[in-house]
């Protein structure tokens, strides 16, 4: 199974709470460019898992205007302080459901810790906004295939 882990696009700071911060115009462009790049790589996602925070929701919406995401599920634990082990366990259930390509849109530090959880030999990477790590995940361990940074 291929798992793409993405940090949301650039977000503004003027909001009533962290969860309600929205993408800047630049963040919207980043998300669109990421979607276009994924489309050029021939990705078609069976499932998109996304944080409930506004900026992550907006990122996945913009991205999916460029690349196919068949089903989208919001997971309340895909927040900055989320548990990477929980997400790893959730991912392990997908192959038996016929899910072959997943995109996760979340936040720092969770995205870095999730890469480390799935690929224990990789230190948690820093994710600039709209960056994507692609992992080939077998039943027991993941292999980092590439890391794409937004331009």
Coordinates of N, CA and C in Angstrom, one line a residue:
X1 N 0.8 -1.2 0.0 CA 0.0 0.0 0.0 C 0.9 1.2 0.0
X2 N 0.5 2.2 -0.8 CA 1.2 3.5 -0.8 C 0.5 4.5 0.2
X3 N 1.3 5.1 1.0 CA 0.7 6.1 2.0 C 1.5 7.4 1.7
X4 N 0.7 8.4 1.3 CA 1.3 9.8 1.2 C 0.9 10.6 2.4
X5 N 1.9 11.2 3.1 CA 1.7 11.9 4.3 C 2.0 13.4 4.0
X6 N 1.0 14.3 4.1 CA 1.2 15.7 3.7 C 0.9 16.6 4.8
X7 N 1.7 17.6 4.9 CA 1.4 18.7 5.8 C 0.6 19.7 5.1
X8 N -0.4 20.3 5.7 CA -1.2 21.3 5.1 C -0.4 22.5 4.5
X9 N -1.1 23.2 3.6 CA -0.5 24.4 3.0 C -0.3 25.6 4.0
X10 N 0.4 26.6 3.6 CA 0.6 27.8 4.5 C -0.7 28.3 5.0
X11 N -0.8 28.6 6.3 CA -2.0 29.1 6.9 C -1.7 30.5 7.6
X12 N -2.7 31.3 7.7 CA -2.6 32.6 8.3 C -2.7 32.4 9.8
X13 N -2.5 33.5 10.5 CA -2.5 33.4 12.0 C -3.7 34.1 12.6
X14 N -4.5 34.9 11.9 CA -5.6 35.6 12.5 C -6.8 34.8 12.5
X15 N -7.0 34.1 13.6 CA -8.2 33.2 13.8 C -8.5 33.1 15.2
X16 N -9.7 32.8 15.6 CA -10.1 32.7 17.0 C -9.5 31.5 17.7
X17 N -9.1 30.5 16.9 CA -8.4 29.3 17.5 C -7.5 28.7 16.5
X18 N -6.6 27.9 17.0 CA -5.7 27.2 16.1 C -6.4 26.4 15.1
X19 N -7.5 25.7 15.5 CA -8.2 24.8 14.6 C -9.0 25.6 13.5
X20 N -9.2 26.9 13.7 CA -9.9 27.6 12.7 C -9.0 28.5 11.8
X21 N -7.7 28.3 11.8 CA -6.8 29.0 10.9 C -7.0 28.5 9.5
X22 N -7.1 29.5 8.6 CA -7.4 29.1 7.2 C -6.1 29.3 6.3
X23 N -6.2 28.7 5.1 CA -5.0 28.8 4.2 C -4.9 30.2 3.7
X24 N -3.7 30.7 3.5 CA -3.4 31.9 2.8 C -3.6 31.7 1.3
X25 N -3.7 32.7 0.5 CA -3.7 32.5 -0.9 C -2.5 31.7 -1.4
X26 N -1.3 31.9 -0.8 CA -0.1 31.1 -1.1 C -0.4 29.6 -0.8
X27 N -1.0 29.4 0.4 CA -1.3 28.0 0.8 C -2.2 27.3 -0.1
X28 N -3.2 28.1 -0.6 CA -4.1 27.5 -1.6 C -3.4 27.1 -2.9
X29 N -2.5 28.0 -3.3 CA -1.6 27.6 -4.5 C -0.8 26.4 -4.2
X30 N -0.2 26.4 -3.0 CA 0.7 25.2 -2.7 C -0.1 23.9 -2.8
X31 N -1.3 23.9 -2.2 CA -2.2 22.7 -2.3 C -2.5 22.3 -3.7
X32 N -2.9 23.3 -4.5 CA -3.2 23.0 -5.9 C -2.0 22.4 -6.6
X33 N -0.8 23.0 -6.4 CA 0.4 22.5 -7.1 C 0.7 21.1 -6.6
X34 N 0.5 20.8 -5.3 CA 0.8 19.5 -4.8 C -0.1 18.5 -5.5
X35 N -1.4 18.9 -5.6 CA -2.4 18.0 -6.3 C -2.0 17.7 -7.7
X36 N -1.6 18.8 -8.4 CA -1.2 18.6 -9.8 C 0.1 17.8 -9.9
X37 N 1.0 17.9 -9.0 CA 2.2 17.1 -9.0 C 1.9 15.6 -8.8
X38 N 1.0 15.4 -7.8 CA 0.6 14.0 -7.6 C -0.1 13.4 -8.8
X39 N -1.0 14.2 -9.5 CA -1.6 13.7 -10.7 C -0.6 13.3 -11.7
X40 N 0.4 14.2 -11.9 CA 1.5 13.9 -12.9 C 2.2 12.6 -12.5
X41 N 2.2 12.2 -11.2 CA 2.9 11.0 -10.8 C 1.9 9.8 -10.9
X42 N 0.7 10.1 -11.4 CA -0.3 9.1 -11.6 C -1.0 8.5 -10.4
X43 N -1.0 9.3 -9.3 CA -1.7 8.9 -8.1 C -3.2 9.0 -8.3
X44 N -3.9 8.1 -7.8 CA -5.4 8.1 -7.6 C -5.6 7.5 -6.2
X45 N -6.1 8.3 -5.3 CA -6.2 7.9 -3.9 C -7.6 7.2 -3.7
X46 N -7.5 6.0 -3.0 CA -8.7 5.4 -2.6 C -9.3 6.1 -1.4
X47 N -8.4 6.7 -0.6 CA -8.9 7.3 0.7 C -8.0 8.5 1.0
X48 N -8.7 9.5 1.5 CA -8.0 10.7 2.0 C -8.4 10.8 3.5
X49 N -7.4 10.8 4.4 CA -7.6 11.0 5.8 C -7.2 12.4 6.1
X50 N -8.0 13.1 6.8 CA -7.7 14.5 7.1 C -8.1 15.0 8.5
X51 N -7.2 15.9 9.0 CA -7.5 16.5 10.2 C -8.8 17.3 10.2
X52 N -9.4 17.5 11.3 CA -10.6 18.3 11.4 C -10.3 19.8 11.3
X53 N -9.0 20.2 11.5 CA -8.7 21.6 11.4 C -8.9 22.2 10.0
X54 N -9.4 23.4 10.0 CA -9.8 24.1 8.7 C -8.7 24.0 7.7
X55 N -7.5 24.4 8.0 CA -6.4 24.5 7.0 C -6.1 23.1 6.4
X56 N -6.2 22.0 7.1 CA -6.0 20.7 6.6 C -7.2 20.3 5.7
X57 N -8.4 20.7 6.1 CA -9.6 20.4 5.3 C -9.5 21.2 3.9
X58 N -9.1 22.4 4.0 CA -8.9 23.2 2.8 C -7.8 22.7 1.9
X59 N -6.8 22.2 2.5 CA -5.6 21.7 1.7 C -6.1 20.4 0.9
X60 N -6.8 19.5 1.6 CA -7.3 18.3 0.9 C -8.3 18.7 -0.2
X61 N -9.2 19.7 0.1 CA -10.2 20.1 -0.9 C -9.5 20.6 -2.2
X62 N -8.5 21.5 -2.0 CA -7.7 22.1 -3.1 C -7.0 21.0 -3.8
X63 N -6.3 20.1 -3.1 CA -5.5 19.0 -3.7 C -6.4 18.1 -4.5
X64 N -7.6 17.8 -4.0 CA -8.5 16.9 -4.7 C -9.2 17.5 -5.9
X65 N -9.0 18.8 -6.1 CA -9.5 19.4 -7.3 C -8.5 19.0 -8.5
X66 N -7.4 18.5 -8.2 CA -6.4 18.2 -9.2 C -6.2 16.7 -9.3
X67 N -6.3 15.9 -8.2 CA -6.0 14.5 -8.2 C -7.2 13.8 -7.6
X68 N -7.5 12.6 -8.1 CA -8.7 11.9 -7.6 C -8.5 11.3 -6.1
X69 N -9.4 11.6 -5.3 CA -9.5 11.1 -3.9 C -10.9 10.5 -3.8
X70 N -11.1 9.2 -3.9 CA -12.4 8.6 -3.9 C -13.2 8.8 -2.7
X71 N -12.7 8.6 -1.5 CA -13.4 8.8 -0.3 C -12.6 9.6 0.7
X72 N -13.2 10.5 1.4 CA -12.5 11.4 2.4 C -13.1 11.1 3.7
X73 N -12.3 10.9 4.7 CA -12.7 10.7 6.1 C -11.9 11.7 7.0
X74 N -12.6 12.4 7.9 CA -12.0 13.3 8.8 C -11.8 12.5 10.1
X75 N -10.6 12.5 10.6 CA -10.2 11.8 11.9 C -9.8 12.8 12.9
X76 N -10.5 12.9 14.0 CA -10.3 13.9 15.1 C -8.9 13.7 15.7
X77 N -8.2 12.6 15.5 CA -6.9 12.3 16.1 C -5.8 12.7 15.1
X78 N -6.1 13.3 14.0 CA -5.0 13.7 13.0 C -4.7 15.2 13.3
X79 N -4.6 15.6 14.6 CA -4.3 16.9 15.0 C -2.8 17.0 15.4
X80 N -2.3 18.2 15.6 CA -0.8 18.3 15.8 C -0.3 17.4 16.9
X81 N -1.0 17.2 18.0 CA -0.5 16.3 19.1 C -1.1 14.9 19.0
X82 N -1.5 14.5 17.8 CA -2.1 13.2 17.6 C -1.1 12.0 17.9
X83 N -1.7 10.8 17.9 CA -0.9 9.6 18.3 C -0.5 8.9 17.0
X84 N 0.8 8.9 16.6 CA 1.2 8.2 15.4 C 0.9 6.7 15.4
X85 N 1.0 6.1 16.6 CA 0.8 4.6 16.7 C -0.7 4.3 16.3
X86 N -1.6 5.2 16.8 CA -3.0 5.0 16.4 C -3.2 5.0 14.9
X87 N -2.6 6.0 14.2 CA -2.7 6.1 12.8 C -2.1 4.9 12.1
X88 N -0.9 4.5 12.6 CA -0.3 3.3 12.0 C -1.2 2.1 12.1
X89 N -1.8 1.9 13.3 CA -2.7 0.7 13.5 C -3.9 0.8 12.5
X90 N -4.4 2.0 12.4 CA -5.5 2.3 11.4 C -5.1 1.9 10.0
X91 N -4.0 2.4 9.6 CA -3.5 2.1 8.2 C -3.3 0.6 8.0
X92 N -3.0 -0.2 9.0 CA -2.8 -1.6 8.9 C -4.1 -2.4 8.5
X93 N -5.2 -1.7 8.8 CA -6.5 -2.4 8.5 C -6.9 -2.2 7.0
X94 N -6.3 -1.3 6.3 CA -6.8 -0.9 5.0 C -6.6 -1.9 3.9
X95 N -5.4 -2.6 3.8 CA -5.2 -3.5 2.7 C -6.3 -4.6 2.6
X96 N -6.8 -5.0 3.7 CA -7.9 -6.1 3.7 C -9.2 -5.5 3.2
X97 N -9.3 -4.1 3.1 CA -10.5 -3.5 2.6 C -10.3 -3.1 1.1
X98 N -9.2 -3.5 0.5 CA -8.9 -3.2 -0.9 C -8.4 -1.8 -1.1
X99 N -7.9 -1.1 0.0 CA -7.4 0.2 -0.1 C -5.9 0.2 -0.5
X100 N -5.5 0.7 -1.6 CA -4.1 0.6 -2.0 C -3.4 1.9 -2.0
X101 N -4.1 3.1 -2.1 CA -3.4 4.4 -2.0 C -4.1 5.3 -1.1
X102 N -3.4 5.8 -0.1 CA -4.0 6.7 0.9 C -3.2 8.0 1.0
X103 N -3.9 9.1 1.1 CA -3.3 10.4 1.4 C -3.8 10.9 2.8
X104 N -2.8 11.3 3.6 CA -3.1 11.8 5.0 C -2.7 13.3 5.0
X105 N -3.6 14.2 5.4 CA -3.3 15.6 5.4 C -3.4 16.0 6.9
X106 N -2.3 16.4 7.5 CA -2.3 16.7 8.9 C -1.3 17.9 9.2
X107 N -0.7 17.8 10.4 CA 0.1 18.9 10.9 C 1.4 18.5 11.5
X108 N 2.3 19.4 11.7 CA 3.5 19.2 12.5 C 3.0 19.2 14.0
X109 N 3.6 18.4 14.8 CA 4.7 17.5 14.6 C 4.2 16.1 14.2
X110 N 2.9 15.9 14.1 CA 2.4 14.5 13.8 C 2.9 13.9 12.5
X111 N 2.9 14.7 11.5 CA 3.4 14.2 10.2 C 4.8 13.6 10.3
X112 N 5.7 14.3 10.9 CA 7.0 13.8 11.1 C 7.1 12.5 11.9
X113 N 6.4 12.5 13.0 CA 6.3 11.4 13.9 C 5.7 10.2 13.2
X114 N 4.7 10.4 12.4 CA 4.1 9.3 11.7 C 5.1 8.6 10.7
X115 N 5.9 9.5 10.0 CA 6.9 8.9 9.1 C 7.8 8.0 9.9
X116 N 8.2 8.5 11.1 CA 9.1 7.7 12.0 C 8.4 6.4 12.5
X117 N 7.2 6.5 12.8 CA 6.4 5.3 13.3 C 6.3 4.2 12.2
X118 N 6.1 4.7 10.9 CA 6.0 3.7 9.8 C 7.3 3.3 9.3
X119 N 8.4 4.1 9.4 CA 9.7 3.8 8.9 C 10.7 4.1 10.1
X120 N 10.8 3.1 11.0 CA 11.6 3.4 12.3 C 13.1 3.8 12.0
X121 N 13.6 3.5 10.9 CA 15.0 3.8 10.6 C 15.1 5.3 10.1
X122 N 14.0 6.0 10.0 CA 14.0 7.4 9.5 C 13.7 8.3 10.7
X123 N 14.5 9.3 11.0 CA 14.2 10.3 12.0 C 13.0 11.1 11.5
X124 N 12.2 11.6 12.5 CA 11.1 12.4 12.1 C 11.5 13.6 11.3
X125 N 11.1 13.6 10.0 CA 11.6 14.7 9.1 C 10.8 16.0 9.5
X126 N 11.4 17.1 9.2 CA 10.6 18.4 9.2 C 9.9 18.5 7.9
X127 N 8.7 19.0 8.0 CA 7.8 19.1 6.8 C 7.6 20.6 6.6
X128 N 8.2 21.2 5.5 CA 7.7 22.5 5.2 C 6.2 22.4 4.8
X129 N 5.5 23.5 4.7 CA 4.1 23.5 4.3 C 3.9 22.8 3.0
X130 N 2.9 22.0 2.8 CA 2.5 21.3 1.6 C 3.5 20.3 1.1
X131 N 4.4 19.9 2.0 CA 5.3 18.8 1.6 C 4.7 17.5 1.8
X132 N 5.2 16.5 1.0 CA 4.6 15.1 1.0 C 5.7 14.1 1.1
X133 N 5.5 13.1 2.0 CA 6.3 11.9 2.1 C 5.5 10.8 1.6
X134 N 6.1 10.0 0.7 CA 5.4 8.8 0.2 C 6.1 7.5 0.8
X135 N 5.3 6.7 1.4 CA 5.8 5.5 2.0 C 5.2 4.2 1.4
X136 N 6.0 3.2 1.0 CA 5.5 1.9 0.6 C 5.3 1.1 1.9
X137 N 4.1 0.8 2.3 CA 3.8 0.1 3.5 C 3.4 -1.3 3.3
X138 N 4.2 -2.2 3.9 CA 3.8 -3.6 3.9 C 3.2 -3.9 5.3
X139 N 2.8 -5.1 5.5 CA 2.1 -5.4 6.8 C 2.9 -5.1 8.0
X140 N 4.3 -5.0 7.9 CA 5.1 -4.9 9.1 C 5.9 -3.6 9.1
X141 N 6.3 -3.1 8.0 CA 7.3 -2.0 8.0 C 7.1 -1.2 6.7
X142 N 7.4 0.1 6.8 CA 7.4 1.0 5.7 C 8.7 1.4 5.2
X143 N 8.7 1.8 3.9 CA 10.0 2.2 3.3 C 9.7 3.6 2.6
X144 N 10.4 4.6 3.0 CA 10.3 5.9 2.5 C 10.7 5.9 1.0
X145 N 9.8 6.2 0.1 CA 10.2 6.2 -1.3 C 10.6 7.5 -1.8
X146 N 10.0 8.6 -1.4 CA 10.4 10.0 -1.8 C 9.8 11.0 -0.8
X147 N 10.3 12.2 -0.9 CA 9.9 13.3 -0.1 C 9.8 14.5 -1.1
X148 N 8.6 15.1 -1.3 CA 8.4 16.2 -2.2 C 8.1 17.4 -1.5
X149 N 8.9 18.5 -1.8 CA 8.7 19.8 -1.1 C 8.0 20.7 -2.1
X150 N 7.0 21.5 -1.6 CA 6.4 22.4 -2.4 C 7.4 23.5 -2.9
X151 N 7.1 24.0 -4.1 CA 8.0 25.1 -4.6 C 7.4 26.4 -4.4

